[in-house]
Amino acid sequence: MPAAVALAAGGLLVSAAAPASAQTCQFLAPVGGNGVTNVVTKTISPGDPLPFTHPNWNTDFFVTQPYSSYKLFFTANSSVSATYPIQAYLKFTDGSNLQVVHESYAPQVGTGSQWVIPTTPGKTVNQVNFKIGASADEAATGFTYRISVQGCN
């Protein structure tokens, strides 16, 4: 019997569709990670670095196979609420990138957000980048958060 059947009777169209297949997702490994966890915990550092130090705003995640979409997760992990400047990018094998998140987000402690990002036709993603913190908005300096990324098909 076919997966979907449509019958026309006296102008009435009846349709029975097959159940949708479940999406499968897997966590992506962070660049420079410890190999134990794919969840990165960071504290936002100052935007005007001292000599020999750099702000820790950027975190990249490896993409090792094609996916149809990506799920990006952010959770506030500080004991006081803060506004987090959040940006995220898909980085492509041709050296270009696409900004997919750009917002200031003020979650309650222990809560967060998830963004579902479709792939870009004709492009191959090799990394997903989170950038949390900005020199123009240093109010979140010292606040801690958790991030992770999943690739889904």
Short mmCIF file of N, CA and C in Angstrom, two decimals:
data_model
loop_
_atom_site.label_atom_id
_atom_site.label_comp_id
_atom_site.label_asym_id
_atom_site.label_seq_id
_atom_site.Cartn_x
_atom_site.Cartn_y
_atom_site.Cartn_z
N MET A 1 0.84 -1.18 0.00
CA MET A 1 0.00 0.00 0.00
C MET A 1 0.88 1.24 0.00
N PRO A 2 0.56 2.29 -0.77
CA PRO A 2 1.38 3.50 -0.82
C PRO A 2 1.40 4.22 0.52
N ALA A 3 2.48 5.01 0.76
CA ALA A 3 2.65 5.74 2.02
C ALA A 3 1.59 6.81 2.19
N ALA A 4 1.15 7.41 1.10
CA ALA A 4 0.11 8.44 1.19
C ALA A 4 -0.97 8.11 0.17
N VAL A 5 -2.23 8.24 0.57
CA VAL A 5 -3.34 7.92 -0.30
C VAL A 5 -4.27 9.13 -0.35
N ALA A 6 -4.67 9.53 -1.54
CA ALA A 6 -5.60 10.63 -1.68
C ALA A 6 -6.79 10.16 -2.51
N LEU A 7 -7.99 10.40 -2.03
CA LEU A 7 -9.21 10.01 -2.72
C LEU A 7 -10.06 11.24 -2.97
N ALA A 8 -10.59 11.36 -4.18
CA ALA A 8 -11.50 12.45 -4.47
C ALA A 8 -12.89 11.86 -4.61
N ALA A 9 -13.81 12.32 -3.79
CA ALA A 9 -15.18 11.81 -3.84
C ALA A 9 -16.13 12.98 -3.68
N GLY A 10 -16.85 13.30 -4.76
CA GLY A 10 -17.81 14.39 -4.70
C GLY A 10 -17.18 15.71 -4.30
N GLY A 11 -15.96 16.00 -4.78
CA GLY A 11 -15.30 17.26 -4.48
C GLY A 11 -14.55 17.26 -3.16
N LEU A 12 -14.61 16.17 -2.41
CA LEU A 12 -13.93 16.09 -1.11
C LEU A 12 -12.61 15.37 -1.30
N LEU A 13 -11.54 15.96 -0.82
CA LEU A 13 -10.22 15.35 -0.91
C LEU A 13 -9.83 14.84 0.47
N VAL A 14 -9.55 13.55 0.55
CA VAL A 14 -9.14 12.94 1.81
C VAL A 14 -7.70 12.50 1.65
N SER A 15 -6.87 12.81 2.62
CA SER A 15 -5.45 12.47 2.53
C SER A 15 -4.99 11.77 3.80
N ALA A 16 -4.23 10.69 3.63
CA ALA A 16 -3.63 10.00 4.77
C ALA A 16 -2.13 9.98 4.54
N ALA A 17 -1.38 10.74 5.32
CA ALA A 17 0.06 10.85 5.13
C ALA A 17 0.79 9.88 6.04
N ALA A 18 1.94 9.45 5.58
CA ALA A 18 2.80 8.59 6.39
C ALA A 18 3.38 9.41 7.55
N PRO A 19 3.69 8.77 8.67
CA PRO A 19 4.26 9.52 9.79
C PRO A 19 5.62 10.12 9.41
N ALA A 20 5.89 11.31 9.93
CA ALA A 20 7.16 11.98 9.65
C ALA A 20 8.29 11.24 10.34
N SER A 21 9.44 11.17 9.68
CA SER A 21 10.59 10.51 10.31
C SER A 21 11.20 11.46 11.33
N ALA A 22 11.70 10.90 12.41
CA ALA A 22 12.28 11.69 13.48
C ALA A 22 13.64 12.25 13.06
N GLN A 23 13.90 13.47 13.46
CA GLN A 23 15.18 14.10 13.18
C GLN A 23 16.22 13.55 14.16
N THR A 24 17.41 13.26 13.66
CA THR A 24 18.48 12.81 14.54
C THR A 24 19.53 13.91 14.62
N CYS A 25 19.99 14.18 15.83
CA CYS A 25 20.97 15.23 16.06
C CYS A 25 22.12 14.66 16.88
N GLN A 26 23.30 15.22 16.67
CA GLN A 26 24.44 14.83 17.49
C GLN A 26 25.23 16.09 17.87
N PHE A 27 25.80 16.06 19.07
CA PHE A 27 26.58 17.20 19.54
C PHE A 27 27.87 17.32 18.74
N LEU A 28 28.27 18.55 18.45
CA LEU A 28 29.52 18.82 17.76
C LEU A 28 30.60 19.10 18.80
N ALA A 29 31.81 18.67 18.51
CA ALA A 29 32.93 18.87 19.44
C ALA A 29 33.46 20.30 19.34
N PRO A 30 33.73 20.93 20.48
CA PRO A 30 34.31 22.27 20.44
C PRO A 30 35.79 22.22 20.04
N VAL A 31 36.22 23.21 19.29
CA VAL A 31 37.63 23.33 18.93
C VAL A 31 38.40 23.60 20.22
N GLY A 32 39.45 22.83 20.45
CA GLY A 32 40.24 23.00 21.67
C GLY A 32 39.60 22.38 22.89
N GLY A 33 38.56 21.58 22.69
CA GLY A 33 37.87 20.94 23.81
C GLY A 33 38.71 19.86 24.46
N ASN A 34 38.22 19.36 25.58
CA ASN A 34 38.97 18.35 26.34
C ASN A 34 38.62 16.92 25.92
N GLY A 35 37.69 16.74 24.98
CA GLY A 35 37.31 15.42 24.53
C GLY A 35 36.36 14.70 25.47
N VAL A 36 36.05 15.31 26.62
CA VAL A 36 35.17 14.69 27.60
C VAL A 36 33.74 15.18 27.44
N THR A 37 33.57 16.48 27.18
CA THR A 37 32.25 17.06 27.05
C THR A 37 32.18 17.96 25.82
N ASN A 38 30.99 18.05 25.23
CA ASN A 38 30.76 18.93 24.10
C ASN A 38 30.05 20.21 24.53
N VAL A 39 29.87 20.39 25.84
CA VAL A 39 29.28 21.60 26.39
C VAL A 39 30.43 22.46 26.91
N VAL A 40 30.48 23.71 26.46
CA VAL A 40 31.54 24.63 26.85
C VAL A 40 30.99 25.59 27.89
N THR A 41 31.71 25.76 29.00
CA THR A 41 31.37 26.74 30.03
C THR A 41 32.45 27.81 30.02
N LYS A 42 32.02 29.07 29.93
CA LYS A 42 32.97 30.19 29.89
C LYS A 42 32.45 31.34 30.75
N THR A 43 33.40 32.20 31.13
CA THR A 43 33.08 33.47 31.79
C THR A 43 33.54 34.57 30.86
N ILE A 44 32.69 35.55 30.62
CA ILE A 44 33.02 36.63 29.68
C ILE A 44 34.15 37.46 30.27
N SER A 45 35.23 37.61 29.48
CA SER A 45 36.38 38.39 29.90
C SER A 45 36.30 39.80 29.30
N PRO A 46 37.13 40.72 29.80
CA PRO A 46 37.09 42.10 29.29
C PRO A 46 37.39 42.17 27.80
N GLY A 47 36.84 43.20 27.16
CA GLY A 47 37.03 43.38 25.74
C GLY A 47 38.32 44.10 25.38
N ASP A 48 38.94 44.80 26.31
CA ASP A 48 40.19 45.50 26.04
C ASP A 48 41.29 44.72 26.72
N PRO A 49 41.85 43.74 26.00
CA PRO A 49 42.79 42.82 26.65
C PRO A 49 44.07 43.49 27.12
N LEU A 50 44.60 42.96 28.19
CA LEU A 50 45.91 43.37 28.68
C LEU A 50 46.96 42.76 27.76
N PRO A 51 48.20 43.21 27.82
CA PRO A 51 49.22 42.59 26.97
C PRO A 51 49.28 41.07 27.19
N PHE A 52 49.39 40.35 26.11
CA PHE A 52 49.52 38.88 26.08
C PHE A 52 48.25 38.15 26.51
N THR A 53 47.12 38.84 26.61
CA THR A 53 45.85 38.18 26.89
C THR A 53 44.86 38.56 25.79
N HIS A 54 43.84 37.76 25.63
CA HIS A 54 42.82 38.01 24.61
C HIS A 54 41.45 37.76 25.22
N PRO A 55 40.41 38.50 24.75
CA PRO A 55 39.07 38.19 25.24
C PRO A 55 38.67 36.79 24.76
N ASN A 56 37.85 36.11 25.53
CA ASN A 56 37.47 34.73 25.20
C ASN A 56 36.08 34.67 24.60
N TRP A 57 35.74 35.62 23.75
CA TRP A 57 34.40 35.72 23.21
C TRP A 57 34.05 34.62 22.23
N ASN A 58 35.01 34.14 21.45
CA ASN A 58 34.72 33.19 20.37
C ASN A 58 34.92 31.74 20.79
N THR A 59 33.97 30.91 20.39
CA THR A 59 34.08 29.47 20.57
C THR A 59 33.60 28.82 19.28
N ASP A 60 34.45 27.97 18.70
CA ASP A 60 34.10 27.27 17.47
C ASP A 60 33.80 25.81 17.75
N PHE A 61 32.93 25.23 16.94
CA PHE A 61 32.57 23.82 17.02
C PHE A 61 32.84 23.19 15.64
N PHE A 62 33.50 22.02 15.64
CA PHE A 62 33.83 21.31 14.40
C PHE A 62 32.58 20.75 13.74
N VAL A 63 32.49 20.87 12.42
CA VAL A 63 31.47 20.20 11.62
C VAL A 63 32.21 19.22 10.73
N THR A 64 32.00 17.92 10.93
CA THR A 64 32.77 16.90 10.22
C THR A 64 31.96 16.15 9.17
N GLN A 65 30.67 16.49 9.04
CA GLN A 65 29.82 15.89 8.01
C GLN A 65 28.70 16.86 7.68
N PRO A 66 28.03 16.68 6.55
CA PRO A 66 26.93 17.59 6.20
C PRO A 66 25.70 17.37 7.10
N TYR A 67 25.05 18.44 7.46
CA TYR A 67 23.80 18.40 8.24
C TYR A 67 22.76 19.25 7.53
N SER A 68 21.49 18.98 7.81
CA SER A 68 20.43 19.80 7.22
C SER A 68 20.11 21.02 8.07
N SER A 69 20.46 20.96 9.36
CA SER A 69 20.26 22.12 10.25
C SER A 69 21.17 21.98 11.46
N TYR A 70 21.24 23.07 12.22
CA TYR A 70 22.05 23.10 13.44
C TYR A 70 21.20 23.65 14.57
N LYS A 71 21.38 23.11 15.76
CA LYS A 71 20.73 23.63 16.96
C LYS A 71 21.82 24.23 17.84
N LEU A 72 21.66 25.50 18.16
CA LEU A 72 22.61 26.21 19.01
C LEU A 72 21.96 26.43 20.36
N PHE A 73 22.65 26.10 21.43
CA PHE A 73 22.11 26.20 22.79
C PHE A 73 22.93 27.17 23.62
N PHE A 74 22.26 28.02 24.39
CA PHE A 74 22.89 28.96 25.32
C PHE A 74 22.14 28.89 26.64
N THR A 75 22.89 28.80 27.75
CA THR A 75 22.28 28.81 29.09
C THR A 75 23.08 29.74 29.98
N ALA A 76 22.39 30.67 30.66
CA ALA A 76 23.04 31.54 31.64
C ALA A 76 23.44 30.69 32.85
N ASN A 77 24.63 30.90 33.35
CA ASN A 77 25.14 30.06 34.43
C ASN A 77 25.63 30.89 35.62
N SER A 78 25.27 32.17 35.66
CA SER A 78 25.70 33.04 36.75
C SER A 78 24.62 33.15 37.81
N SER A 79 25.01 33.60 38.98
CA SER A 79 24.05 33.71 40.09
C SER A 79 23.25 35.01 40.03
N VAL A 80 23.61 35.90 39.11
CA VAL A 80 22.91 37.16 38.93
C VAL A 80 22.53 37.28 37.46
N SER A 81 21.35 37.82 37.17
CA SER A 81 20.91 37.97 35.78
C SER A 81 21.76 39.03 35.07
N ALA A 82 22.03 38.80 33.80
CA ALA A 82 22.82 39.73 32.99
C ALA A 82 22.30 39.73 31.56
N THR A 83 22.68 40.76 30.81
CA THR A 83 22.38 40.80 29.38
C THR A 83 23.63 40.35 28.64
N TYR A 84 23.48 39.30 27.84
CA TYR A 84 24.59 38.71 27.11
C TYR A 84 24.51 39.12 25.64
N PRO A 85 25.55 39.77 25.09
CA PRO A 85 25.59 40.02 23.65
C PRO A 85 25.98 38.72 22.93
N ILE A 86 25.07 38.18 22.12
CA ILE A 86 25.28 36.87 21.49
C ILE A 86 25.24 37.02 19.97
N GLN A 87 26.28 36.45 19.35
CA GLN A 87 26.32 36.34 17.90
C GLN A 87 26.71 34.90 17.57
N ALA A 88 26.23 34.41 16.45
CA ALA A 88 26.62 33.08 15.99
C ALA A 88 26.77 33.12 14.48
N TYR A 89 27.70 32.30 13.99
CA TYR A 89 28.03 32.28 12.57
C TYR A 89 28.16 30.84 12.09
N LEU A 90 27.77 30.60 10.85
CA LEU A 90 28.16 29.39 10.14
C LEU A 90 29.40 29.77 9.35
N LYS A 91 30.46 28.98 9.50
CA LYS A 91 31.70 29.20 8.76
C LYS A 91 31.78 28.14 7.66
N PHE A 92 32.12 28.58 6.45
CA PHE A 92 32.10 27.70 5.29
C PHE A 92 33.50 27.34 4.81
N THR A 93 33.60 26.24 4.07
CA THR A 93 34.88 25.74 3.58
C THR A 93 35.53 26.71 2.59
N ASP A 94 34.75 27.61 1.98
CA ASP A 94 35.33 28.58 1.03
C ASP A 94 35.89 29.81 1.73
N GLY A 95 35.89 29.81 3.08
CA GLY A 95 36.44 30.93 3.85
C GLY A 95 35.41 32.00 4.21
N SER A 96 34.21 31.92 3.67
CA SER A 96 33.17 32.89 3.99
C SER A 96 32.41 32.45 5.24
N ASN A 97 31.54 33.33 5.74
CA ASN A 97 30.71 33.00 6.89
C ASN A 97 29.38 33.71 6.78
N LEU A 98 28.43 33.27 7.58
CA LEU A 98 27.08 33.84 7.60
C LEU A 98 26.65 34.03 9.04
N GLN A 99 26.34 35.27 9.41
CA GLN A 99 25.84 35.52 10.76
C GLN A 99 24.40 35.03 10.85
N VAL A 100 24.11 34.16 11.84
CA VAL A 100 22.79 33.56 11.97
C VAL A 100 22.09 33.96 13.27
N VAL A 101 22.83 34.53 14.22
CA VAL A 101 22.25 35.05 15.46
C VAL A 101 22.95 36.36 15.77
N HIS A 102 22.17 37.38 16.15
CA HIS A 102 22.72 38.66 16.60
C HIS A 102 21.68 39.28 17.53
N GLU A 103 21.88 39.11 18.82
CA GLU A 103 20.93 39.67 19.77
C GLU A 103 21.56 39.87 21.13
N SER A 104 20.94 40.71 21.91
CA SER A 104 21.28 40.86 23.32
C SER A 104 20.21 40.11 24.07
N TYR A 105 20.64 39.18 24.89
CA TYR A 105 19.71 38.26 25.52
C TYR A 105 19.88 38.34 27.03
N ALA A 106 18.77 38.49 27.75
CA ALA A 106 18.80 38.62 29.22
C ALA A 106 17.96 37.51 29.85
N PRO A 107 18.50 36.29 29.90
CA PRO A 107 17.72 35.18 30.49
C PRO A 107 17.76 35.21 32.00
N GLN A 108 16.81 34.53 32.60
CA GLN A 108 16.87 34.30 34.04
C GLN A 108 17.98 33.29 34.30
N VAL A 109 18.55 33.32 35.48
CA VAL A 109 19.63 32.41 35.84
C VAL A 109 19.19 30.96 35.63
N GLY A 110 20.03 30.18 34.98
CA GLY A 110 19.74 28.77 34.74
C GLY A 110 18.85 28.50 33.54
N THR A 111 18.40 29.56 32.86
CA THR A 111 17.58 29.37 31.66
C THR A 111 18.37 29.83 30.45
N GLY A 112 17.83 29.59 29.29
CA GLY A 112 18.56 29.98 28.09
C GLY A 112 17.69 29.99 26.87
N SER A 113 18.35 29.78 25.75
CA SER A 113 17.65 29.83 24.47
C SER A 113 18.24 28.79 23.52
N GLN A 114 17.46 28.47 22.53
CA GLN A 114 17.89 27.55 21.47
C GLN A 114 17.52 28.19 20.15
N TRP A 115 18.44 28.12 19.20
CA TRP A 115 18.20 28.59 17.84
C TRP A 115 18.36 27.41 16.89
N VAL A 116 17.43 27.26 15.96
CA VAL A 116 17.53 26.22 14.93
C VAL A 116 17.87 26.93 13.63
N ILE A 117 19.02 26.55 13.06
CA ILE A 117 19.56 27.23 11.89
C ILE A 117 19.63 26.25 10.72
N PRO A 118 18.94 26.53 9.61
CA PRO A 118 19.05 25.64 8.45
C PRO A 118 20.40 25.85 7.75
N THR A 119 20.83 24.86 6.98
CA THR A 119 22.06 25.01 6.21
C THR A 119 21.82 25.98 5.07
N THR A 120 22.88 26.44 4.47
CA THR A 120 22.82 27.37 3.34
C THR A 120 23.05 26.58 2.06
N PRO A 121 22.08 26.59 1.15
CA PRO A 121 22.25 25.84 -0.11
C PRO A 121 23.51 26.26 -0.85
N GLY A 122 24.24 25.28 -1.37
CA GLY A 122 25.43 25.55 -2.15
C GLY A 122 26.68 25.82 -1.33
N LYS A 123 26.57 25.76 0.00
CA LYS A 123 27.71 26.02 0.88
C LYS A 123 27.95 24.80 1.76
N THR A 124 29.22 24.56 2.11
CA THR A 124 29.57 23.47 3.01
C THR A 124 30.09 24.07 4.31
N VAL A 125 29.40 23.76 5.41
CA VAL A 125 29.78 24.29 6.72
C VAL A 125 30.91 23.44 7.29
N ASN A 126 31.97 24.12 7.81
CA ASN A 126 33.03 23.37 8.47
C ASN A 126 33.18 23.74 9.95
N GLN A 127 32.56 24.84 10.39
CA GLN A 127 32.54 25.20 11.81
C GLN A 127 31.30 26.03 12.10
N VAL A 128 30.85 25.96 13.35
CA VAL A 128 29.82 26.86 13.86
C VAL A 128 30.50 27.67 14.96
N ASN A 129 30.33 28.99 14.93
CA ASN A 129 31.00 29.88 15.86
C ASN A 129 29.98 30.61 16.73
N PHE A 130 30.23 30.62 18.03
CA PHE A 130 29.51 31.48 18.97
C PHE A 130 30.45 32.61 19.36
N LYS A 131 29.95 33.83 19.40
CA LYS A 131 30.70 34.97 19.92
C LYS A 131 29.82 35.60 20.99
N ILE A 132 30.28 35.52 22.23
CA ILE A 132 29.49 36.05 23.35
C ILE A 132 30.35 37.05 24.09
N GLY A 133 29.94 38.31 24.04
CA GLY A 133 30.69 39.42 24.62
C GLY A 133 31.03 40.40 23.52
N ALA A 134 31.18 41.67 23.88
CA ALA A 134 31.52 42.71 22.91
C ALA A 134 32.11 43.90 23.64
N SER A 135 33.08 44.59 23.00
CA SER A 135 33.65 45.76 23.65
C SER A 135 32.64 46.89 23.81
N ALA A 136 31.63 46.92 22.95
CA ALA A 136 30.61 47.96 23.05
C ALA A 136 29.62 47.68 24.18
N ASP A 137 29.62 46.48 24.73
CA ASP A 137 28.67 46.12 25.80
C ASP A 137 29.41 45.26 26.83
N GLU A 138 30.12 45.92 27.73
CA GLU A 138 30.94 45.19 28.70
C GLU A 138 30.20 44.91 30.00
N ALA A 139 28.90 45.19 30.05
CA ALA A 139 28.14 44.96 31.28
C ALA A 139 28.09 43.49 31.66
N ALA A 140 28.25 42.59 30.69
CA ALA A 140 28.20 41.15 30.98
C ALA A 140 29.55 40.58 31.39
N THR A 141 30.60 41.41 31.43
CA THR A 141 31.93 40.92 31.82
C THR A 141 31.85 40.26 33.19
N GLY A 142 32.41 39.07 33.29
CA GLY A 142 32.41 38.33 34.55
C GLY A 142 31.27 37.34 34.68
N PHE A 143 30.30 37.37 33.77
CA PHE A 143 29.17 36.45 33.85
C PHE A 143 29.49 35.15 33.10
N THR A 144 28.98 34.05 33.62
CA THR A 144 29.28 32.72 33.10
C THR A 144 28.09 32.17 32.33
N TYR A 145 28.38 31.36 31.32
CA TYR A 145 27.35 30.76 30.48
C TYR A 145 27.84 29.39 30.00
N ARG A 146 26.89 28.61 29.47
CA ARG A 146 27.17 27.31 28.84
C ARG A 146 26.64 27.35 27.41
N ILE A 147 27.42 26.80 26.48
CA ILE A 147 26.97 26.73 25.09
C ILE A 147 27.28 25.35 24.51
N SER A 148 26.49 24.96 23.52
CA SER A 148 26.75 23.73 22.78
C SER A 148 26.04 23.85 21.43
N VAL A 149 26.44 22.94 20.50
CA VAL A 149 25.85 22.95 19.16
C VAL A 149 25.60 21.50 18.76
N GLN A 150 24.47 21.28 18.10
CA GLN A 150 24.15 19.98 17.52
C GLN A 150 23.99 20.13 16.01
N GLY A 151 24.44 19.11 15.28
CA GLY A 151 24.15 19.00 13.86
C GLY A 151 23.03 18.00 13.69
N CYS A 152 22.05 18.33 12.82
CA CYS A 152 20.85 17.50 12.70
C CYS A 152 20.57 17.14 11.24
N ASN A 153 20.03 15.95 11.05
CA ASN A 153 19.56 15.47 9.73
C ASN A 153 18.18 14.88 9.87
#
